[in-house]
Each structure stands twice: as structure tokens, then as C-alpha cells.
Coordinates of N, CA and C and ligand atoms in Angstrom, one line a residue:
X57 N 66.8 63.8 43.6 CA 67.8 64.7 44.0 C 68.2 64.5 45.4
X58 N 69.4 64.6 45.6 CA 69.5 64.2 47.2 C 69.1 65.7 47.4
X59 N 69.1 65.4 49.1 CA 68.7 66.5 50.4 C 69.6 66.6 51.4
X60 N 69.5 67.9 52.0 CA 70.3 67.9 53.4 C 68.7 68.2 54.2
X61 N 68.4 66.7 55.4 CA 67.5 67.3 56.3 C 67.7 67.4 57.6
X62 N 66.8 68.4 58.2 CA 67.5 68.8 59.8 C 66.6 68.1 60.3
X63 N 66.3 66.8 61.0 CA 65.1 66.8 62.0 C 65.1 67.3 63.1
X64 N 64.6 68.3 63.5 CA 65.0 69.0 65.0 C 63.7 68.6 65.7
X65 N 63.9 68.6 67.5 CA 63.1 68.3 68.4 C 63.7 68.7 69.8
X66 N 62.9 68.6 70.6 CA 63.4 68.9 72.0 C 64.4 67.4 72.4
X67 N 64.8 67.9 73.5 CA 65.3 66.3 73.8 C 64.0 65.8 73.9
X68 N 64.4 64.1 74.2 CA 63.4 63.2 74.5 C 62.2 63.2 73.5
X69 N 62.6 63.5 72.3 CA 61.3 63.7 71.3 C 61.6 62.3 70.4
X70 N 62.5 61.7 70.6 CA 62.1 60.8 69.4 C 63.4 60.5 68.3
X71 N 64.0 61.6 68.5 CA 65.1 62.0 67.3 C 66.2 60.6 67.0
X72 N 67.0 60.2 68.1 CA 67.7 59.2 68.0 C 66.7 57.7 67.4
X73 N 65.9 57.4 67.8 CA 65.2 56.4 67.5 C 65.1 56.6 66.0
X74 N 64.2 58.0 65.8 CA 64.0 57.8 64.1 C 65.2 57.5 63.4
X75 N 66.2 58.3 63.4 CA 67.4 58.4 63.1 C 67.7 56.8 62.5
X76 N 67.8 56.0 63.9 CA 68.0 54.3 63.3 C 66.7 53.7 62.9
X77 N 65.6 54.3 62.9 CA 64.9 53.6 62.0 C 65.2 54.1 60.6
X78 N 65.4 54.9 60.4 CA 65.9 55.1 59.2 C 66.9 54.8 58.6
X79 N 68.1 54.7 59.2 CA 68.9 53.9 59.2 C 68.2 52.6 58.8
X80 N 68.0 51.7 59.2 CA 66.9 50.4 59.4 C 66.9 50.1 57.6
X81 N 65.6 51.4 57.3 CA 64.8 51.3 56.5 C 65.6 51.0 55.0
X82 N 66.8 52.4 55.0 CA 68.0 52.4 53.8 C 68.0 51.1 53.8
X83 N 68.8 51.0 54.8 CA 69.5 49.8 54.5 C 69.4 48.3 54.3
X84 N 67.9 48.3 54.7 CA 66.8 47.2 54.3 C 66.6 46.9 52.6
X85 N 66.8 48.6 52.6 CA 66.8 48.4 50.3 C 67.7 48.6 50.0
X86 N 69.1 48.3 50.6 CA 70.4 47.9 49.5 C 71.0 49.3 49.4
X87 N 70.6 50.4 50.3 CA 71.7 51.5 50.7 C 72.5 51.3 51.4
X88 N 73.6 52.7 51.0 CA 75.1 51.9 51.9 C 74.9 53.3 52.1
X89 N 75.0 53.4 54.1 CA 75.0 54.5 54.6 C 76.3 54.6 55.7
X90 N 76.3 55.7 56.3 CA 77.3 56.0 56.9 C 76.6 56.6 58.5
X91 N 76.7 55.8 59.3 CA 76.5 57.0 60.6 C 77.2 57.8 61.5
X92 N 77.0 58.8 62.0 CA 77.9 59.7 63.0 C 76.9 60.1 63.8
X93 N 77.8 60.3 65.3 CA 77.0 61.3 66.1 C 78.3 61.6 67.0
X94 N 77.7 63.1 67.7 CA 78.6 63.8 68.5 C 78.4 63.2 70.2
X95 N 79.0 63.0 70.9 CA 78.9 63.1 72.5 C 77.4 62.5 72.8
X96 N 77.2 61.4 72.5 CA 76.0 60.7 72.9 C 76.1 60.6 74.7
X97 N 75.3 60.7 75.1 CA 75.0 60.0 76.4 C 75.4 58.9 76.7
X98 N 75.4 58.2 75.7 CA 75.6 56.8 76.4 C 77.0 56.1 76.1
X99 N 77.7 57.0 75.2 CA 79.1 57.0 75.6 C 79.7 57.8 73.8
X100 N 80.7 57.2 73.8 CA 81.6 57.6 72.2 C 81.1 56.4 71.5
X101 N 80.9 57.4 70.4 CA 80.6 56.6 68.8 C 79.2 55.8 68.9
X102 N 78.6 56.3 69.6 CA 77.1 54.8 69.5 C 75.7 56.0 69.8
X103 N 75.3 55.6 68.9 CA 73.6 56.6 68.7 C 72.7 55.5 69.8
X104 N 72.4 55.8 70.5 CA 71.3 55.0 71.7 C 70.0 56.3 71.7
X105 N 69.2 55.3 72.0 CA 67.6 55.6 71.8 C 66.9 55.1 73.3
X106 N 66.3 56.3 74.0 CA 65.5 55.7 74.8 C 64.7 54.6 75.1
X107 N 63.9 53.8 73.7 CA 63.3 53.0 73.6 C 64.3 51.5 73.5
X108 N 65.3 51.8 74.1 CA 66.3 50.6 74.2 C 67.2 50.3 72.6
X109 N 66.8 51.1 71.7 CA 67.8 50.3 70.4 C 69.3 51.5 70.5
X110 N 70.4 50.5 70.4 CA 71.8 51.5 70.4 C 72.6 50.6 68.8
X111 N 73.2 51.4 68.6 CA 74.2 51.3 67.5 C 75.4 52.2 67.1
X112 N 76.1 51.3 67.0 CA 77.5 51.9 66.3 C 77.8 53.1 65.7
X113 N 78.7 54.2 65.8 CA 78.5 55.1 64.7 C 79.9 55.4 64.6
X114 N 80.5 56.6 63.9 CA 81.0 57.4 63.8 C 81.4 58.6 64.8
X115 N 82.4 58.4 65.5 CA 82.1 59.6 67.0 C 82.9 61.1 65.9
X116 N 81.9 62.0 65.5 CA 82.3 63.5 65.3 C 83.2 64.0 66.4
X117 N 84.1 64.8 65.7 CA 84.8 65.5 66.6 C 85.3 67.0 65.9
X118 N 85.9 67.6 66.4 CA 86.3 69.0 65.5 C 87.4 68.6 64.5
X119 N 88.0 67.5 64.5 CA 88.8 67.4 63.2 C 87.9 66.8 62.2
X120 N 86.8 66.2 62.2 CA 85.8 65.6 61.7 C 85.7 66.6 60.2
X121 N 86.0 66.1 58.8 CA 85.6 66.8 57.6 C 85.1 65.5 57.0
X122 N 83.7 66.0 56.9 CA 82.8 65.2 56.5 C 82.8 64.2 54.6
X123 N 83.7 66.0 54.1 CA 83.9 65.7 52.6 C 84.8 65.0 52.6
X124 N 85.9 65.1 52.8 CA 87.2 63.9 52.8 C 86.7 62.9 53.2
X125 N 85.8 62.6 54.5 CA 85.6 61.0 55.1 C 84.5 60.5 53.6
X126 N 83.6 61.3 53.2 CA 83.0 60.8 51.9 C 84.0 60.3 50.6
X127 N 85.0 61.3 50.5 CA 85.5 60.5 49.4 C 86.7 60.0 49.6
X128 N 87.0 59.5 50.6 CA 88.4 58.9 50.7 C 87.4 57.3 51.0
X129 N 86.3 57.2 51.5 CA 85.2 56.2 51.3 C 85.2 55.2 49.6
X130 N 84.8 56.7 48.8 CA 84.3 56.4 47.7 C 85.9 56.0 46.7
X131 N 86.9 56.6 47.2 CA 88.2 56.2 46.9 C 88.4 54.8 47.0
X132 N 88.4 54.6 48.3 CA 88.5 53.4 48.6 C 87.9 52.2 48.0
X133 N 86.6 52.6 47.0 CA 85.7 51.2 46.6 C 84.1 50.9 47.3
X134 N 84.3 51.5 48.7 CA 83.2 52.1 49.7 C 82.0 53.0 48.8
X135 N 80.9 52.4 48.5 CA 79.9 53.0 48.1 C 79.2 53.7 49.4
X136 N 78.4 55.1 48.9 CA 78.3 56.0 49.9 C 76.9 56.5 49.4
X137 N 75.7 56.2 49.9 CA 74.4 56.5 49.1 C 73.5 57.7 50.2
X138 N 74.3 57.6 51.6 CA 73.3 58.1 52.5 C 74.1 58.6 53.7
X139 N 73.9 59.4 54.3 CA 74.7 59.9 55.9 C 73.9 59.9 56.9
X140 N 73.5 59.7 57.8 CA 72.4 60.0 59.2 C 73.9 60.8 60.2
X141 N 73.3 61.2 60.5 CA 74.1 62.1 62.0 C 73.5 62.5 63.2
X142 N 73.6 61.9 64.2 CA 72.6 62.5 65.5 C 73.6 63.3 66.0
X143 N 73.4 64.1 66.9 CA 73.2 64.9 68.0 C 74.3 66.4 67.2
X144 N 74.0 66.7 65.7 CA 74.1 67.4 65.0 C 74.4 68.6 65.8
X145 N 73.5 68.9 66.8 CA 73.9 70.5 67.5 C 75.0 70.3 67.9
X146 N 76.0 70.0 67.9 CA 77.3 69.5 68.2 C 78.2 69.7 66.9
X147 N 77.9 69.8 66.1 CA 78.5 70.1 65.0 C 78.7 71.4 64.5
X148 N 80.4 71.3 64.0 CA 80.8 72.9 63.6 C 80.0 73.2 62.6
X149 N 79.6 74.8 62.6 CA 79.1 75.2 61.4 C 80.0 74.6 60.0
X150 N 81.8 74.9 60.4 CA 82.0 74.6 59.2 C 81.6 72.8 58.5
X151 N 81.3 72.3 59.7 CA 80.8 70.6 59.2 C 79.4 70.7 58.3
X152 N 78.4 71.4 58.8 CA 77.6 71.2 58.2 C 77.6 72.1 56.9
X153 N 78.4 72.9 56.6 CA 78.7 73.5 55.0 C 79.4 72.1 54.6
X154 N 80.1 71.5 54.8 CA 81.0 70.2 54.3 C 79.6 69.2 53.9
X155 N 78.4 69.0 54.9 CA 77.2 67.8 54.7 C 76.6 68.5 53.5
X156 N 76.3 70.3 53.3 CA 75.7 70.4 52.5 C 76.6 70.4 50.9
X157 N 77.4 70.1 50.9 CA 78.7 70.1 49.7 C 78.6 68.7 49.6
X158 N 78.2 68.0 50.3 CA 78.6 66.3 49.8 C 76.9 65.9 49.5
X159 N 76.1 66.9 49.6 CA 74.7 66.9 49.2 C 75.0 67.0 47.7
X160 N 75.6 68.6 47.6 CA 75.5 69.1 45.9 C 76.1 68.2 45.1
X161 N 77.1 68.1 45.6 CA 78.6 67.6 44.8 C 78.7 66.7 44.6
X162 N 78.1 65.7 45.8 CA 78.6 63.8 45.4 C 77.1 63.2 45.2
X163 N 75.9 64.4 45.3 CA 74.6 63.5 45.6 C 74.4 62.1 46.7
X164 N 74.5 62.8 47.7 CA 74.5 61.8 48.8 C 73.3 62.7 50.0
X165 N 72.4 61.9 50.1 CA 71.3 62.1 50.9 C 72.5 62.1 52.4
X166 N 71.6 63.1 52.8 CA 72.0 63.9 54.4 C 70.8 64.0 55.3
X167 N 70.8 63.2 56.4 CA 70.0 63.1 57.4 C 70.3 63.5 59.3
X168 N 70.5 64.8 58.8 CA 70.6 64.9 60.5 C 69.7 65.1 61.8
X169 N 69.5 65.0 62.6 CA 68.4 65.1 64.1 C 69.5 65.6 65.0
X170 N 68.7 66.2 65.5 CA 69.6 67.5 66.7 C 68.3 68.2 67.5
X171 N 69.0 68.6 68.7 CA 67.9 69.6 69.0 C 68.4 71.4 68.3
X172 N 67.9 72.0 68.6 CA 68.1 73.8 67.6 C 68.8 74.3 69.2
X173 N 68.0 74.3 70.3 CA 68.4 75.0 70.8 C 68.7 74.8 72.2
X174 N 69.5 75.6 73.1 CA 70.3 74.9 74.1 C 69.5 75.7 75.3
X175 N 69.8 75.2 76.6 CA 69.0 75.6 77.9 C 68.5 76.9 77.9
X176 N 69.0 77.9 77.2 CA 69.0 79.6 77.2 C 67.8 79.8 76.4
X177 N 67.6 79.0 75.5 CA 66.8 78.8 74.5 C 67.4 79.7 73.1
X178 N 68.7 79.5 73.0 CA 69.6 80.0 71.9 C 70.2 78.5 71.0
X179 N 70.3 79.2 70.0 CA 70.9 78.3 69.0 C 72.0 78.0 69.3
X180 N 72.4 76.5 69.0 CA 73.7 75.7 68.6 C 74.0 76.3 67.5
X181 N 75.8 76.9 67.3 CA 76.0 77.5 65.8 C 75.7 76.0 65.0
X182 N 76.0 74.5 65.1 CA 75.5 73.5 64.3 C 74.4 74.0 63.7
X183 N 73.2 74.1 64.8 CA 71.5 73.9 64.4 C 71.6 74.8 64.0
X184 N 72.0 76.0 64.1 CA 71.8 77.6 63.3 C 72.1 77.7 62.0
X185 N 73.2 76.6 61.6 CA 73.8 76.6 60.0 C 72.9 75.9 59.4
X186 N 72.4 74.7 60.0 CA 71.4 73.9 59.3 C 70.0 74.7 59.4
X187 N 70.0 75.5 60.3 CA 68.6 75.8 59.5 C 68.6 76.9 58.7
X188 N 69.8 77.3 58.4 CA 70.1 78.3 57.4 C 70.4 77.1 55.8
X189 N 71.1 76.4 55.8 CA 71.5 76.0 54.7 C 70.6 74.0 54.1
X190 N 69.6 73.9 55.1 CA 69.1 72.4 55.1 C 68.1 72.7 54.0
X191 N 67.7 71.8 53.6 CA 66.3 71.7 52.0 C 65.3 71.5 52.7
X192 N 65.2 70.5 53.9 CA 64.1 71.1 54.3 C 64.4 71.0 56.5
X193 N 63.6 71.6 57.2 CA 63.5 71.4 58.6 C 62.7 70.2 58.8
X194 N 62.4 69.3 59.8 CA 61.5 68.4 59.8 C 61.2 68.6 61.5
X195 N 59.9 68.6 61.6 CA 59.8 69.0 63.2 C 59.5 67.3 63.8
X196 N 59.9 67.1 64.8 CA 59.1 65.3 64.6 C 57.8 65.7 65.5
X197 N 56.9 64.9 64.5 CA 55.4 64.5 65.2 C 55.2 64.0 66.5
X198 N 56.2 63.1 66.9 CA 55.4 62.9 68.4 C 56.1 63.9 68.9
X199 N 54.9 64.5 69.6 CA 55.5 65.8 71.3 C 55.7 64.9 72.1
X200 N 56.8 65.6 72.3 CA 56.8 65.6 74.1 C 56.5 66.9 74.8
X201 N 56.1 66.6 75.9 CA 55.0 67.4 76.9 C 55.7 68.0 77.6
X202 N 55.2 69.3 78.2 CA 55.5 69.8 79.0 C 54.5 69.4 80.7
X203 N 55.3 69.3 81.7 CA 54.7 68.9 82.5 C 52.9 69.5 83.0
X204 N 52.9 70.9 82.3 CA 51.4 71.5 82.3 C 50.7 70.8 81.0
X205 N 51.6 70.1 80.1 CA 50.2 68.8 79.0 C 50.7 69.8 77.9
X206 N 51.0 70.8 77.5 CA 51.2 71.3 76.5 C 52.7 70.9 76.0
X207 N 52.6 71.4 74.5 CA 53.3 70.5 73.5 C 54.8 71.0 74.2
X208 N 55.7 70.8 74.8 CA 57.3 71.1 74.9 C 57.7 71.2 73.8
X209 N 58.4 72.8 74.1 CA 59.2 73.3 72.5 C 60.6 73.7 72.8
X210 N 61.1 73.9 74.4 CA 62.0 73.8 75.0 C 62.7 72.8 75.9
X211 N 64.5 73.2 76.1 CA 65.0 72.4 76.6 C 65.3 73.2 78.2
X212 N 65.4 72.9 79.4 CA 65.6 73.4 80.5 C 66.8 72.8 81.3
X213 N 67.5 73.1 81.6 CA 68.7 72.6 82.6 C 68.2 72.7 83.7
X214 N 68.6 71.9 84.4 CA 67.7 71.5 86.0 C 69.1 71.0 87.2
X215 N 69.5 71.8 88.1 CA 69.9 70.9 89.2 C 69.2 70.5 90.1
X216 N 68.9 69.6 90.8 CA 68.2 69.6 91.7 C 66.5 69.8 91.5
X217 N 65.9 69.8 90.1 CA 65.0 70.4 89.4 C 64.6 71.2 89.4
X218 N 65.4 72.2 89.5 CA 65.6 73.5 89.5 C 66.2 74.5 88.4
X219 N 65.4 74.6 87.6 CA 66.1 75.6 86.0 C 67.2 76.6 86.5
X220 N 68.3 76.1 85.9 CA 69.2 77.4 85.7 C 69.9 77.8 84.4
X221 N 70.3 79.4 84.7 CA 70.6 79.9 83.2 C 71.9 80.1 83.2
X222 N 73.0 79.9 84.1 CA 74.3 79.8 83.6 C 74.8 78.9 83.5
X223 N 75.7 78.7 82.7 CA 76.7 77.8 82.5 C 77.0 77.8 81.3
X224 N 77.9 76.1 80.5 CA 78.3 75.8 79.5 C 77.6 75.4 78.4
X225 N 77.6 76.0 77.6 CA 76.7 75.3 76.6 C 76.4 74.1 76.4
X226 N 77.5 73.4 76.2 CA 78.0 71.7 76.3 C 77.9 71.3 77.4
X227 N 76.6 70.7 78.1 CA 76.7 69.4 78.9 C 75.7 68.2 78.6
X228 N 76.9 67.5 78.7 CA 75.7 66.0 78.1 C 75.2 65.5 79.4
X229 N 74.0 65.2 78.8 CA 73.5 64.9 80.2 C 71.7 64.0 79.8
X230 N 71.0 63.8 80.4 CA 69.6 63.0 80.5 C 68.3 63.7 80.7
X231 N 67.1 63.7 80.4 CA 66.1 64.0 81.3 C 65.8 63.4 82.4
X232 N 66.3 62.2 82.6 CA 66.1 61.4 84.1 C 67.6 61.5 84.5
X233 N 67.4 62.3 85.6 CA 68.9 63.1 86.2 C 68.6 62.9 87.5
X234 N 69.8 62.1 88.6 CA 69.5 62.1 90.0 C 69.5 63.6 90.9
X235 N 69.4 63.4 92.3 CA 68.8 64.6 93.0 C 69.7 66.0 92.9
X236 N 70.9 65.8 92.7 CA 72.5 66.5 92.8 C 72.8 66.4 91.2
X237 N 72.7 65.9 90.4 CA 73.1 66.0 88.9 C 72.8 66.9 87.8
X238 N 73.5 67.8 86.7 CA 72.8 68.6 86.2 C 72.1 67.8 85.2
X239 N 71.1 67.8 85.0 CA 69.8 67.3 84.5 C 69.0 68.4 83.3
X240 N 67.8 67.9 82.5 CA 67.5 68.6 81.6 C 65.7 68.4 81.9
X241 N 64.7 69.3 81.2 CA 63.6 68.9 81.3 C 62.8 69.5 80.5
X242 N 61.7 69.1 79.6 CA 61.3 69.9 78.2 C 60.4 70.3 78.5
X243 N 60.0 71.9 78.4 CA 58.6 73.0 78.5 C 58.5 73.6 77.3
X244 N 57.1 73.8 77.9 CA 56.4 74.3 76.9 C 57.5 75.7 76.9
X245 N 57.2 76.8 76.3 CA 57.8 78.3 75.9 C 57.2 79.3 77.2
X246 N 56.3 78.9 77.8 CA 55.9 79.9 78.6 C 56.4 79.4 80.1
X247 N 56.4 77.8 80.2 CA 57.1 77.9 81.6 C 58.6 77.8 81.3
X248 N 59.6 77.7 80.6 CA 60.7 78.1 79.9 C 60.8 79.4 80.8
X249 N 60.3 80.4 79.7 CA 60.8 82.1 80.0 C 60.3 82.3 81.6
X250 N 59.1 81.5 82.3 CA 59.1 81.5 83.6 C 60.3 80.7 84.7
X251 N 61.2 80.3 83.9 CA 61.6 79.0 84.5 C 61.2 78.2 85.7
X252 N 59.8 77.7 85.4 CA 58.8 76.7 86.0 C 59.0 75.3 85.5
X253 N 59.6 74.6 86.3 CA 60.0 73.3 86.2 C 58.7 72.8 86.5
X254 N 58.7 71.1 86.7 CA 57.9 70.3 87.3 C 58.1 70.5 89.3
X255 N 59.2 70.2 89.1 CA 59.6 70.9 90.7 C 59.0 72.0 91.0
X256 N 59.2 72.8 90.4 CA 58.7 74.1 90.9 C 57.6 74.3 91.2
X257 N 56.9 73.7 90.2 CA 55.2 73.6 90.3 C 54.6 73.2 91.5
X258 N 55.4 72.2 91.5 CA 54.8 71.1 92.5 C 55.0 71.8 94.1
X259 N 56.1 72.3 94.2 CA 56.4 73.1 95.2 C 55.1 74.3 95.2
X260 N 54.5 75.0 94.5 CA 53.7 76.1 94.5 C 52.3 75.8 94.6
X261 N 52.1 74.3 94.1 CA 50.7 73.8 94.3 C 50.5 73.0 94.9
X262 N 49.4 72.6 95.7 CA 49.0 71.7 96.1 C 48.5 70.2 95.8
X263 N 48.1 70.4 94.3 CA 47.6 69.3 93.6 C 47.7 69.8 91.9
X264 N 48.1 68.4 91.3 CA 48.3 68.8 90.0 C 47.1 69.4 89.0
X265 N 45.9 69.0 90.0 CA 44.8 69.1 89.4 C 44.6 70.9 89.6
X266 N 44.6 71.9 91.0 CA 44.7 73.1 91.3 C 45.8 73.9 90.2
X267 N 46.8 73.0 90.1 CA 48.0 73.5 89.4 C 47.4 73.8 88.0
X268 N 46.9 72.9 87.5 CA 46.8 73.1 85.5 C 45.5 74.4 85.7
X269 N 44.7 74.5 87.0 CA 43.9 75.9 86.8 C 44.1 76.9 87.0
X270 N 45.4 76.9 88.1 CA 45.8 78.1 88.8 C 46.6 78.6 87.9
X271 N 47.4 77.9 86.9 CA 48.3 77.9 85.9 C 47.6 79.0 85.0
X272 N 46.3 78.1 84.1 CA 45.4 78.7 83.4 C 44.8 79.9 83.6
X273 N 44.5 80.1 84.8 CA 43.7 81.4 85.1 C 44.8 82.7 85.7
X274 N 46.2 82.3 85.9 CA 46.5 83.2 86.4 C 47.4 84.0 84.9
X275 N 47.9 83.0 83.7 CA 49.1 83.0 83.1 C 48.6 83.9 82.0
Ligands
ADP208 N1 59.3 53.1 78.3 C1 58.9 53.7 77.1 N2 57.9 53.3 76.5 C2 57.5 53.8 75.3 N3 58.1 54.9 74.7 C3 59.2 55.3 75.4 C4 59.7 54.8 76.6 N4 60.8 55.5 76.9 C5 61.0 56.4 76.0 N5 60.0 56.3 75.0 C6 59.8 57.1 73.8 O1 61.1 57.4 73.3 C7 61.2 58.9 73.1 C8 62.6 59.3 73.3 O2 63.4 58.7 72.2 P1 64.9 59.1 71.9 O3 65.1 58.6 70.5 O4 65.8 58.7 73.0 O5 64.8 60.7 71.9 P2 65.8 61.9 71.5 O6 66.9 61.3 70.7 O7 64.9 62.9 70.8 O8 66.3 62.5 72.8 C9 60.2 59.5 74.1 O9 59.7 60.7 73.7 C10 59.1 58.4 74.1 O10 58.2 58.7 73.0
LIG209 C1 69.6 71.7 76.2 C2 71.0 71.2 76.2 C3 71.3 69.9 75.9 N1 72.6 69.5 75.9 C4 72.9 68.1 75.7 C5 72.2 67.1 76.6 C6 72.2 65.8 75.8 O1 73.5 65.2 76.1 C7 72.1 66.3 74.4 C8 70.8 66.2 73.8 O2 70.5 64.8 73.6 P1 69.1 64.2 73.2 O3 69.4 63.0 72.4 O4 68.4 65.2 72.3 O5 68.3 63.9 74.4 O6 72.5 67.7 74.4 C9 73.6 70.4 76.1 O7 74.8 70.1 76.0 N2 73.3 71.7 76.3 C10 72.1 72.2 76.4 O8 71.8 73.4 76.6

């Protein structure tokens, strides 16, 4: 039976990479997939992965209906066995009711990766539909860290590495951000709601080593 799945993670977790290994893997056994991603970093239409692998895709956009681009495909002679989509939190709610309809209706396996939630630590309406309407969530296995060693479950907007809480929901942007650029950085849930950066820390302690106990014994 096909699936609609959400892999959600913080940035810097892994997501784009799986995504094309996956990609990879289909299409190693004679699947014909389709890729999309919204507003990548590293520019329009191309899913790029930290670990150096980038590829081609699909650039989503708000005119983007996922069910027409399926069967005006399958119109065409275009076999359609599989969909991957990064950076999904980008995506209209009404898109991802369209991924889950080309789940039911055409049986076409749905694989999206996104992160859930944005610097506020609030839902993307995307990630909020998928975790309402996906078959299953998939958390990815490798963590990434928070700079105190604990598992990062959050994303942080940083100027200057400095958390802040206004702004746009939408900014594309990096975890390796220069000194003046808005920038991102993944914590754990408790230096989040503290907004305790790596900067910050480092500013309040003396040594990283004082820091992980003063942290511990005070928090
Ligand atoms: N130089 C490196 N050596 C080994 N692994 C790396 C390196 N740089 C990045 N990575 C791995 O790549 C992950 C980020 O992958 P990526 O697919 O770009 O993440 P996401 O799409 O979730 O933002 C990091 O968590 C880390 O595991
Ligand atoms: C937290 C947060 C992130 N973004 C942007 C920043 C990046 O361009 C992407 C996430 O990409 P990744 O492949 O998971 O690293 O999302 C944003 O626009 N708003 C936010 O609050």
C-alpha cells in the first residue's frame, strides 16, 4: 500500500541527505520518481546535502498542484511510482492534502523531510498538515546536538549568535552563518525557551568544561 511519510528533524539533522539516498535507492530498483523541494539554500530547484551530494529537483511554489503535475505525468506516458519532497515546511497545507490524494488515488508512495517547526518553536502550516494527515512521522536517528551535548529538538535564529524571536517566518538561511547574517542554531528545548545560544554560553562561562556543570547544577 503506498504511504505518505513526514521525516521531520531539526536543521542540520540529516534530512536532505536521506531524502537522496532514497532517492538513490528507488531508483537503483527500476522506480520512476519525481523530486521537489521548496527554497533550498543553495539555490532554486536543487535538494543539496551538507555532506556534499546536490541534485536536481522540482522548485515548489504556491502555484505548485502536486495532483495535476502527477497525472498530466502519467498522461503523458511518464510512469510515476514515487515522490520525495524536501524542505516540505514550505509547503501549502492545501499541497500536502493534494500529496495525500495522490497517496489514495494514484498509489504513489510520498516521501517528504522538513523540519515541524520554525525559530518560535511553532509549526509550519506545511508540517502541521502532515503531521495531521501523514501514515506515519519518522524522527531521523542521527541527532544533532545541542551545544550543552544534549539531543537538539529545536531550531534557533541567531544574529550575531544571538537568538532572536521576531521576525519572518521564511528565512532561508544556514547553521554556519557569518558574524552580521541571520543565521540558525539547533538546541536542546531548554536552552531554546532560555534562548541560550552557543554564544551566549560562552559569553557567561569561563570554560566549556564549568559551563556543562554550572548548566547542570543550576537548570
Ligand atoms: N564534514 C562532515 N563530515 C561528516 N558529516 C557531516 C559533515 N558535514 C555535515 N555532516 C552531516 O550532515 C548532516 C547534515 O545533513 P543535511 O542533509 O544537510 O541536513 P538537513 O537537510 O537536515 O539540514 C549533519 O548532521 C552531519 O551528520
Ligand atoms: C527554523 C527556521 C528555518 N528556516 C529555513 C532555514 C533553512 O533555509 C530551512 C531549513 O533547511 P534545512 O535543510 O532543514 O537545514 O528553513 C526558516 O525559514 N524559518 C525558520 O524559522
Amino acid at each position: 500500500m503506498a504511504e505518505l511519510v513526514f521525516f521531520s528533524g531539526t536543521m542540520d539533522s540529516g534530512k536532505s541527505t536521506l531524502a537522496l539516498q532514497m532517492h538513490h535507492n528507488h531508483a537503483a530498483r527500476g522506480r520512476d520518481g519525481v523530486l521537489f523541494t521548496r527554497q533550498d539554500r543553495a539555490g532554486t530547484a536543487t535538494i543539496s546535502s551538507r555532506l556534499g551530494l546536490t541534485q536536481r529537483a522540482h522548485e515548489v511554489d504556491d502555484s505548485t498542484d502536486f495532483w495535476s503535475d502527477v497525472i498530466a505525468r502519467r498522461t503523458h506516458g511518464r510512469p510515476v511510482d514515487y515522490l520525495i519532497g524536501d524542505e516540505a515546511q514550505f509547503y501549502t497545507a492545501a499541497q500536502v492534502e493534494q500529496l495525500a490524494r495522490v497517496v489514495d488515488e494514484l498509489g504513489v508512495d510520498v516521501y517528504v523531510f522538513g523540519i515541524s517547526t520554525d525559530f518560535r518553536a511553532r509549526l509550519f502550516p506545511g508540517a502541521a498538515r502532515l503531521v495531521e494527515l501523514a501514515d506515519r512521522v519518522e524522527i531521523l536517528q542521527v541527532r544533532a546536538l545541542c551545544w550543552c551535548g544534549a539531543r537538539a529538538t529545536h531550531n534557533a535564529r541567531t544574529i550575531g549568535g544571538t537568538m532572536v524571536v521576531e521576525g519572518a517566518q521564511v528565512v532561508v538561511g544556514d547553521v554556519e552563518a557569518g558574524a552580521d547574517e541571520v543565521g540558525y542554531e539547533v538546541l536542546c528545548r531548554r536552552h531554546h525557551m532560555r534562548r541560550m545560544t552557543a554564544a551566549a554560553a560562552r559569553a557567561s562561562s569561563p570554560s566549556p568544561q564549568t559551563l556543562t556543570s554550572v548548566d547542570e547544577l543550576s537548570l
